[in-house]
Amino acid sequence: MPWCTSSTVAPQGSLKGRLTIVDELTGKRYQVPVSEDGTFKSVDLKKITTGKDDKGLKLYDPGYLNTAPVRSSISYINGYEGIMRYHGYPIEDLAESSTSIEVQEGLV
C-alpha cells in the first residue's frame, strides 16, 4: 500500500540538518535533528521544558493533518481524507464487524 506525503513536489536534495528552537519564555535554545526528508521526531520536543518537574513540550495534531507519514505495511492513515486502514481493511469495518478478541489477535 503506498504511503502518503504532504507535498506533491519532492524537495531538491537532502534536508538533513538541525533545527534551532528558541523558547521565548526561558530564552533557552534547543537543537533538534532533522532527517533527509525534512522531518523531526516529535519526542525531541520533550527536551523543551520550563523546569525540573515539567515533562516537556507536547504536540497536538487533531485529525493527524500535520503528522508526517511513515512507511508501514500494517497501517495507513490519511487525515485529509479521513482514511484509516489496518492490514488494508477500513478501520470502521473492523470496529463494526469484529469482536474485541479478533481485534486483539490482529494486533499481535
Short mmCIF file of C-alpha atoms in Angstrom, two decimals:
data_model
loop_
_atom_site.label_atom_id
_atom_site.label_comp_id
_atom_site.label_asym_id
_atom_site.label_seq_id
_atom_site.Cartn_x
_atom_site.Cartn_y
_atom_site.Cartn_z
CA MET A 1 0.00 0.00 0.00
CA PRO A 2 1.51 3.40 -0.87
CA TRP A 3 2.30 5.82 1.91
CA CYS A 4 1.02 9.35 1.68
CA THR A 5 3.04 12.53 1.52
CA SER A 6 2.02 16.05 2.39
CA SER A 7 3.67 17.57 -0.64
CA THR A 8 3.24 16.84 -4.32
CA VAL A 9 6.69 18.21 -5.18
CA ALA A 10 9.75 16.44 -3.80
CA PRO A 11 12.36 18.76 -2.29
CA GLN A 12 15.65 19.14 -4.13
CA GLY A 13 18.46 17.34 -2.31
CA SER A 14 18.70 16.40 1.32
CA LEU A 15 17.05 18.46 4.05
CA LYS A 16 19.13 16.80 6.76
CA GLY A 17 20.45 19.13 9.42
CA ARG A 18 19.48 20.69 12.71
CA LEU A 19 16.60 22.96 13.66
CA THR A 20 17.27 25.58 16.32
CA ILE A 21 14.29 26.39 18.52
CA VAL A 22 14.35 29.38 20.87
CA ASP A 23 11.97 29.25 23.82
CA GLU A 24 10.74 32.83 24.30
CA LEU A 25 9.63 32.04 27.86
CA THR A 26 13.03 30.91 29.10
CA GLY A 27 15.42 32.18 26.42
CA LYS A 28 16.88 28.69 26.07
CA ARG A 29 17.96 27.39 22.68
CA TYR A 30 17.37 23.79 21.61
CA GLN A 31 18.78 21.81 18.69
CA VAL A 32 16.54 19.21 17.03
CA PRO A 33 17.93 16.86 14.36
CA VAL A 34 16.12 16.99 11.01
CA SER A 35 16.08 13.97 8.68
CA GLU A 36 16.90 13.94 4.98
CA ASP A 37 13.22 14.28 4.11
CA GLY A 38 12.75 17.31 6.37
CA THR A 39 11.06 15.69 9.36
CA PHE A 40 11.96 15.51 13.03
CA LYS A 41 10.76 13.27 15.83
CA SER A 42 8.12 14.94 17.97
CA VAL A 43 9.65 13.21 21.00
CA ASP A 44 12.67 15.50 20.52
CA LEU A 45 10.45 18.38 21.67
CA LYS A 46 10.21 16.80 25.12
CA LYS A 47 13.58 18.37 25.93
CA ILE A 48 11.88 21.79 25.80
CA THR A 49 10.79 22.26 29.40
CA THR A 50 10.13 25.04 31.89
CA GLY A 51 11.92 23.26 34.71
CA LYS A 52 12.71 20.06 36.57
CA ASP A 53 9.12 18.87 37.07
CA ASP A 54 7.99 19.69 33.52
CA LYS A 55 7.69 16.64 31.23
CA GLY A 56 8.34 18.68 28.10
CA LEU A 57 6.52 20.19 25.19
CA LYS A 58 3.67 18.14 23.71
CA LEU A 59 2.23 18.29 20.21
CA TYR A 60 -1.48 18.38 19.44
CA ASP A 61 -2.42 17.43 15.91
CA PRO A 62 -6.18 16.95 15.56
CA GLY A 63 -7.02 14.69 12.64
CA TYR A 64 -3.32 13.94 12.02
CA LEU A 65 -3.28 16.79 9.49
CA ASN A 66 0.37 17.68 10.15
CA THR A 67 1.71 14.28 11.19
CA ALA A 68 4.40 13.02 8.88
CA PRO A 69 3.57 9.70 7.31
CA VAL A 70 5.88 6.77 7.68
CA ARG A 71 6.17 3.65 5.63
CA SER A 72 4.12 0.87 7.13
CA SER A 73 2.92 -2.45 5.80
CA ILE A 74 0.45 -2.67 8.69
CA SER A 75 -1.48 0.60 8.81
CA TYR A 76 -2.37 3.59 6.65
CA ILE A 77 -3.71 6.96 7.83
CA ASN A 78 -4.74 9.89 5.66
CA GLY A 79 -6.15 12.62 7.90
CA TYR A 80 -7.15 14.86 4.98
CA GLU A 81 -9.46 12.23 3.50
CA GLY A 82 -10.45 10.57 6.78
CA ILE A 83 -8.95 7.21 5.82
CA MET A 84 -7.63 4.80 8.41
CA ARG A 85 -6.77 1.20 7.45
CA TYR A 86 -5.29 -1.74 9.27
CA HIS A 87 -3.80 -4.51 7.10
CA GLY A 88 -5.74 -2.99 4.20
CA TYR A 89 -9.11 -3.14 5.96
CA PRO A 90 -11.00 0.09 6.70
CA ILE A 91 -10.87 0.63 10.46
CA GLU A 92 -14.61 1.29 10.61
CA ASP A 93 -15.28 -2.18 9.13
CA LEU A 94 -13.08 -3.76 11.77
CA ALA A 95 -14.78 -1.80 14.54
CA GLU A 96 -18.28 -2.70 13.36
CA SER A 97 -17.84 -6.36 12.40
CA SER A 98 -15.04 -7.70 14.61
CA THR A 99 -15.12 -8.79 18.22
CA SER A 100 -12.70 -7.37 20.74
CA ILE A 101 -10.81 -10.68 20.76
CA GLU A 102 -10.46 -10.68 16.95
CA VAL A 103 -9.04 -7.16 17.02
CA GLN A 104 -6.62 -8.07 19.82
CA GLU A 105 -5.44 -11.15 17.90
CA GLY A 106 -4.89 -8.99 14.82
CA LEU A 107 -2.64 -6.66 16.79
CA VAL A 108 -0.31 -9.45 17.85
#
